Amino acid sequence: MKTLTYAEENYLKAIYHISEAGKKGVSTNDIAAAMQTKPASVSDMLRKLSNKKVIEYRKYYGVHITEEGKKYALQTIRKHRLWEVFLVEKLHFTWDEVHEVADELEHIKSAILIQRLDEYLGYPKFDPHGDPIPDEYGDVKARPRLPLSEIEINGTGQIVAVKDSSAAFLRYLDKVGAYIGARIKVLDKVEFDGSVEILVDNKKKIFMSREVAGNVLVMV
Amino acid sequence: MKTLTYAEENYLKAIYHISEAGKKGVSTNDIAAAMQTKPASVSDMLRKLSNKKVIEYRKYYGVHITEEGKKYALQTIRKHRLWEVFLVEKLHFTWDEVHEVADELEHIKSAILIQRLDEYLGYPKFDPHGDPIPDEYGDVKARPRLPLSEIEINGTGQIVAVKDSSAAFLRYLDKVGAYIGARIKVLDKVEFDGSVEILVDNKKKIFMSREVAGNVLVMV
DNA sequence: AGATAAGTTTAGGTATAACTAAATATTAAT
DNA sequence: ATTAATATTTAGTTATACCTAAACTTATCT
Ligand SMILES: [Mn+2]
Ligand SMILES: [Mn+2]
Ligand SMILES: [Mn+2]
Ligand SMILES: [Mn+2]
């Protein structure tokens, strides 16, 4: 059991998330953008992470996360998402308020704490943004889901997650009345701009731009 | 509102605790002992804390915490103790398990988090070790209390806190059946070694060495 | 292919927070 | 009042994690 620093945990989490999105090697620039830091700093860190065997690093060709690295990343993600559930369910934070605080809480080092927290929360399977919570071994139950923008007219489904979980986007969804768990039906799609009209819970008609609909994930 | 680093918060908390115990200037060596570090490292840090105006520092003559410094220290102590209550009340940690984890949690920077946590816990006034929880302005309600070793024969009272909150001591108290809230009566005091015999909750007779009784605090 | 652009790494520097060893100041003892 | 003991600070070093500027590698374009 290696001990990673806060910075190392953050980099590893970012590398994991980027490599989940696209399948190939993760580039220095992409990591720098995700971490809001400079490519030169990333190069420094990649050498460190490589020495700790949590990534495979070939200079100039981007990095791959190792199996061991993936375990550490998923552990951090597990903590992040469990804390998010805690903040929303127990402390009544809104889903747009939790991310920053969870980014700090995810680094608290105590196996028993996370075990107890999980138990206390009733072993939740998804966080407030619909993202799956890895179990203590790092196993994630992926749910098949696709962007709302890709549902056909008259197609139905349930909102299960968001792709963008920025505060601005989440507050916008609150405003229009979209939320996780909502049952939806696509009433109309505008060919011209890709915007959609949907019916929420068989009650409320709402409009979404293609941009917005692309960031709302649905299970059919 | 200055931002203190984790290390600065820890030093300031230690300095506050030491200066509460004895009234005069806090020495470099005492801080080093409390922080489990070297005097040379303490000297470095004192210069930093002095620049930030949270302590008054005259070389070779120890330090005094400023009013502003006290506010920061009490804020950290507030967070520490609230988290301890959370761990015990909600996550069912035992009172000997909470200190380490709280030492990490106390540095999480989010005013709203602490406000909500306080509310969620029902605005507790004392932590699991009987120590008072400062309010959001740093006000502490001190409870008059004295070591059990100083109670006269036939004197009664209630255990309200412990002076030593090391895991070993707390587990020992668990074992003999002493706990916070217990009503006690001193049945006998042995002149020779200062040990005491006490009656707990009008039921159970227990023995304590002078050492132990000196670390159990009672309200009469 | 050769030149240029884009991406990445290296070199050198800063800030924090430790450490050891040496120097210096204060306090206690003779 | 010196000297010795104790306490404290300074000097110099290390490790982490950033930065800018310069050098270098790879990819792209004509
Ligand atoms: Mn998040
Ligand atoms: Mn989330
Ligand atoms: Mn504690
Ligand atoms: Mn406590």
CSV table of N, CA, C and O in Angstrom, one decimal, chain A residues 104-163:
chain,number,residue,atom,x,y,z
A,104,GLU,N,-11.9,18.3,-1.4
A,104,GLU,CA,-11.1,18.3,-0.2
A,104,GLU,C,-11.3,17.0,0.6
A,104,GLU,O,-10.3,16.4,1.0
A,105,LEU,N,-12.5,16.7,0.8
A,105,LEU,CA,-12.8,15.5,1.7
A,105,LEU,C,-12.3,14.2,1.2
A,105,LEU,O,-11.9,13.3,1.9
A,106,GLU,N,-12.2,14.1,-0.2
A,106,GLU,CA,-11.8,12.8,-0.8
A,106,GLU,C,-10.3,12.4,-0.4
A,106,GLU,O,-10.0,11.3,-0.6
A,107,HIS,N,-9.6,13.3,0.2
A,107,HIS,CA,-8.2,13.0,0.5
A,107,HIS,C,-8.0,12.5,2.0
A,107,HIS,O,-6.9,12.2,2.4
A,108,ILE,N,-9.1,12.6,2.8
A,108,ILE,CA,-9.0,12.1,4.2
A,108,ILE,C,-8.6,10.7,4.2
A,108,ILE,O,-9.3,9.8,3.6
A,109,LYS,N,-7.5,10.3,4.9
A,109,LYS,CA,-7.0,9.0,4.9
A,109,LYS,C,-7.5,8.2,6.1
A,109,LYS,O,-7.0,8.3,7.2
A,110,SER,N,-8.5,7.4,5.9
A,110,SER,CA,-9.0,6.5,7.0
A,110,SER,C,-10.0,5.5,6.4
A,110,SER,O,-11.1,5.8,6.0
A,111,ALA,N,-9.5,4.3,6.3
A,111,ALA,CA,-10.3,3.2,5.7
A,111,ALA,C,-11.6,3.0,6.5
A,111,ALA,O,-12.7,2.9,5.9
A,112,ILE,N,-11.5,3.1,7.8
A,112,ILE,CA,-12.7,2.8,8.6
A,112,ILE,C,-13.7,4.0,8.4
A,112,ILE,O,-14.9,3.7,8.4
A,113,LEU,N,-13.2,5.2,8.3
A,113,LEU,CA,-14.1,6.3,8.0
A,113,LEU,C,-15.0,6.1,6.8
A,113,LEU,O,-16.2,6.3,6.9
A,114,ILE,N,-14.4,5.7,5.7
A,114,ILE,CA,-15.2,5.5,4.5
A,114,ILE,C,-16.1,4.3,4.6
A,114,ILE,O,-17.2,4.4,4.1
A,115,GLN,N,-15.6,3.3,5.2
A,115,GLN,CA,-16.5,2.1,5.5
A,115,GLN,C,-17.7,2.5,6.2
A,115,GLN,O,-18.8,2.1,5.9
A,116,ARG,N,-17.5,3.2,7.3
A,116,ARG,CA,-18.6,3.6,8.2
A,116,ARG,C,-19.6,4.6,7.5
A,116,ARG,O,-20.8,4.6,7.6
A,117,LEU,N,-18.9,5.5,6.7
A,117,LEU,CA,-19.7,6.5,6.0
A,117,LEU,C,-20.6,5.8,5.0
A,117,LEU,O,-21.8,6.1,4.9
A,118,ASP,N,-20.1,4.8,4.2
A,118,ASP,CA,-20.8,4.0,3.3
A,118,ASP,C,-22.0,3.4,3.9
A,118,ASP,O,-23.1,3.5,3.5
A,119,GLU,N,-21.7,2.7,5.1
A,119,GLU,CA,-22.8,2.0,5.8
A,119,GLU,C,-23.9,3.0,6.2
A,119,GLU,O,-25.1,2.8,6.1
A,120,TYR,N,-23.4,4.2,6.8
A,120,TYR,CA,-24.3,5.2,7.3
A,120,TYR,C,-25.2,5.7,6.2
A,120,TYR,O,-26.4,6.0,6.4
A,121,LEU,N,-24.7,5.8,5.0
A,121,LEU,CA,-25.5,6.3,3.9
A,121,LEU,C,-26.4,5.2,3.2
A,121,LEU,O,-27.1,5.5,2.3
A,122,GLY,N,-26.2,4.0,3.7
A,122,GLY,CA,-27.0,2.9,3.2
A,122,GLY,C,-26.5,2.4,1.9
A,122,GLY,O,-27.2,1.9,1.0
A,123,TYR,N,-25.1,2.3,1.7
A,123,TYR,CA,-24.4,1.8,0.6
A,123,TYR,C,-25.0,2.3,-0.7
A,123,TYR,O,-25.5,1.5,-1.6
A,124,PRO,N,-25.0,3.6,-0.9
A,124,PRO,CA,-25.5,4.2,-2.2
A,124,PRO,C,-24.7,3.7,-3.4
A,124,PRO,O,-23.5,3.5,-3.3
A,125,LYS,N,-25.4,3.6,-4.5
A,125,LYS,CA,-24.7,3.1,-5.7
A,125,LYS,C,-24.4,4.2,-6.7
A,125,LYS,O,-23.6,4.1,-7.6
A,126,PHE,N,-25.0,5.4,-6.5
A,126,PHE,CA,-24.8,6.5,-7.4
A,126,PHE,C,-24.7,7.8,-6.6
A,126,PHE,O,-25.3,8.0,-5.5
A,127,ASP,N,-23.9,8.7,-7.1
A,127,ASP,CA,-23.8,10.0,-6.4
A,127,ASP,C,-24.8,11.0,-6.9
A,127,ASP,O,-25.7,10.6,-7.7
A,128,PRO,N,-24.9,12.2,-6.3
A,128,PRO,CA,-25.9,13.2,-6.7
A,128,PRO,C,-26.0,13.6,-8.2
A,128,PRO,O,-27.0,14.1,-8.6
A,129,HIS,N,-24.9,13.3,-8.9
A,129,HIS,CA,-24.9,13.6,-10.3
A,129,HIS,C,-25.2,12.4,-11.2
A,129,HIS,O,-25.0,12.4,-12.4
A,130,GLY,N,-25.5,11.3,-10.5
A,130,GLY,CA,-25.8,10.0,-11.2
A,130,GLY,C,-24.6,9.2,-11.5
A,130,GLY,O,-24.7,8.2,-12.2
A,131,ASP,N,-23.4,9.6,-11.1
A,131,ASP,CA,-22.2,8.8,-11.4
A,131,ASP,C,-22.1,7.7,-10.4
A,131,ASP,O,-22.4,7.8,-9.2
A,132,PRO,N,-21.7,6.5,-10.9
A,132,PRO,CA,-21.6,5.3,-10.1
A,132,PRO,C,-20.5,5.4,-9.0
A,132,PRO,O,-19.5,5.9,-9.3
A,133,ILE,N,-20.8,4.8,-7.8
A,133,ILE,CA,-19.8,4.8,-6.7
A,133,ILE,C,-19.1,3.5,-6.7
A,133,ILE,O,-19.7,2.4,-6.5
A,134,PRO,N,-17.8,3.5,-7.0
A,134,PRO,CA,-17.0,2.2,-6.9
A,134,PRO,C,-17.1,1.6,-5.6
A,134,PRO,O,-17.2,2.3,-4.6
A,135,ASP,N,-17.2,0.2,-5.5
A,135,ASP,CA,-17.2,-0.4,-4.2
A,135,ASP,C,-15.7,-0.4,-3.6
A,135,ASP,O,-14.8,0.1,-4.2
A,136,GLU,N,-15.6,-1.0,-2.4
A,136,GLU,CA,-14.3,-0.9,-1.8
A,136,GLU,C,-13.2,-1.6,-2.5
A,136,GLU,O,-12.0,-1.4,-2.2
A,137,TYR,N,-13.5,-2.5,-3.5
A,137,TYR,CA,-12.5,-3.1,-4.3
A,137,TYR,C,-12.2,-2.4,-5.6
A,137,TYR,O,-11.4,-2.8,-6.4
A,138,GLY,N,-13.0,-1.3,-5.8
A,138,GLY,CA,-12.8,-0.5,-7.0
A,138,GLY,C,-13.7,-1.0,-8.2
A,138,GLY,O,-13.5,-0.6,-9.3
A,139,ASP,N,-14.6,-1.8,-7.9
A,139,ASP,CA,-15.5,-2.3,-8.9
A,139,ASP,C,-16.6,-1.3,-9.1
A,139,ASP,O,-17.3,-0.8,-8.2
A,140,VAL,N,-16.9,-0.9,-10.4
A,140,VAL,CA,-17.9,0.1,-10.7
A,140,VAL,C,-19.0,-0.6,-11.5
A,140,VAL,O,-18.7,-1.3,-12.5
A,141,LYS,N,-20.2,-0.4,-11.1
A,141,LYS,CA,-21.3,-0.9,-11.9
A,141,LYS,C,-21.8,0.2,-12.9
A,141,LYS,O,-22.4,1.1,-12.6
A,142,ALA,N,-21.4,0.0,-14.2
A,142,ALA,CA,-21.7,1.0,-15.2
A,142,ALA,C,-23.2,0.7,-15.6
A,142,ALA,O,-23.6,-0.4,-15.7
A,143,ARG,N,-23.9,1.8,-15.8
A,143,ARG,CA,-25.3,1.8,-16.2
A,143,ARG,C,-25.3,2.2,-17.7
A,143,ARG,O,-24.7,3.3,-18.0
A,144,PRO,N,-25.9,1.5,-18.6
A,144,PRO,CA,-26.0,2.0,-20.0
A,144,PRO,C,-26.8,3.3,-20.0
A,144,PRO,O,-27.8,3.4,-19.5
A,145,ARG,N,-26.2,4.3,-20.7
A,145,ARG,CA,-26.9,5.6,-20.7
A,145,ARG,C,-26.4,6.4,-21.9
A,145,ARG,O,-25.3,6.2,-22.4
A,146,LEU,N,-27.3,7.2,-22.4
A,146,LEU,CA,-26.9,8.0,-23.6
A,146,LEU,C,-27.4,9.4,-23.5
A,146,LEU,O,-28.4,9.6,-22.8
A,147,PRO,N,-26.8,10.3,-24.3
A,147,PRO,CA,-27.2,11.7,-24.2
A,147,PRO,C,-28.7,11.9,-24.6
A,147,PRO,O,-29.1,11.2,-25.6
A,148,LEU,N,-29.4,12.7,-23.9
A,148,LEU,CA,-30.8,13.0,-24.3
A,148,LEU,C,-30.9,13.5,-25.7
A,148,LEU,O,-32.0,13.2,-26.4
A,149,SER,N,-29.9,14.1,-26.2
A,149,SER,CA,-29.9,14.6,-27.6
A,149,SER,C,-30.0,13.5,-28.6
A,149,SER,O,-30.3,13.7,-29.8
A,150,GLU,N,-29.7,12.3,-28.2
A,150,GLU,CA,-29.7,11.2,-29.2
A,150,GLU,C,-31.0,10.3,-29.1
A,150,GLU,O,-31.1,9.3,-29.9
A,151,ILE,N,-31.9,10.7,-28.3
A,151,ILE,CA,-33.2,9.9,-28.2
A,151,ILE,C,-34.1,10.4,-29.4
A,151,ILE,O,-34.1,11.6,-29.7
A,152,GLU,N,-34.8,9.4,-30.0
A,152,GLU,CA,-35.6,9.7,-31.1
A,152,GLU,C,-36.9,10.4,-30.6
A,152,GLU,O,-37.3,10.3,-29.4
A,153,ILE,N,-37.6,11.0,-31.6
A,153,ILE,CA,-38.9,11.5,-31.2
A,153,ILE,C,-39.8,10.4,-30.7
A,153,ILE,O,-39.8,9.3,-31.2
A,154,ASN,N,-40.6,10.7,-29.7
A,154,ASN,CA,-41.5,9.8,-29.0
A,154,ASN,C,-40.7,8.7,-28.1
A,154,ASN,O,-41.4,7.9,-27.5
A,155,GLY,N,-39.4,8.8,-28.2
A,155,GLY,CA,-38.7,7.9,-27.3
A,155,GLY,C,-38.8,8.4,-25.8
A,155,GLY,O,-39.0,9.5,-25.6
A,156,THR,N,-38.8,7.4,-24.9
A,156,THR,CA,-38.9,7.7,-23.5
A,156,THR,C,-37.7,7.2,-22.7
A,156,THR,O,-36.9,6.4,-23.3
A,157,GLY,N,-37.6,7.6,-21.5
A,157,GLY,CA,-36.5,7.2,-20.7
A,157,GLY,C,-36.5,7.9,-19.4
A,157,GLY,O,-37.5,8.5,-19.0
A,158,GLN,N,-35.4,7.8,-18.7
A,158,GLN,CA,-35.3,8.4,-17.3
A,158,GLN,C,-33.9,9.1,-17.2
A,158,GLN,O,-32.9,8.5,-17.6
A,159,ILE,N,-33.9,10.3,-16.8
A,159,ILE,CA,-32.6,11.0,-16.6
A,159,ILE,C,-31.9,10.3,-15.4
A,159,ILE,O,-32.4,10.2,-14.3
A,160,VAL,N,-30.7,9.8,-15.7
A,160,VAL,CA,-29.9,9.1,-14.7
A,160,VAL,C,-28.6,9.8,-14.3
A,160,VAL,O,-28.0,9.5,-13.3
A,161,ALA,N,-28.2,10.8,-15.1
A,161,ALA,CA,-26.9,11.4,-14.8
A,161,ALA,C,-26.7,12.7,-15.7
A,161,ALA,O,-27.5,12.9,-16.6
A,162,VAL,N,-25.7,13.4,-15.3
A,162,VAL,CA,-25.3,14.6,-16.1
A,162,VAL,C,-23.8,14.4,-16.6
A,162,VAL,O,-23.0,13.9,-15.8
A,163,LYS,N,-23.5,14.9,-17.8
A,163,LYS,CA,-22.1,14.7,-18.3
A,163,LYS,C,-21.3,15.9,-17.7
A,163,LYS,O,-20.2,15.7,-17.3
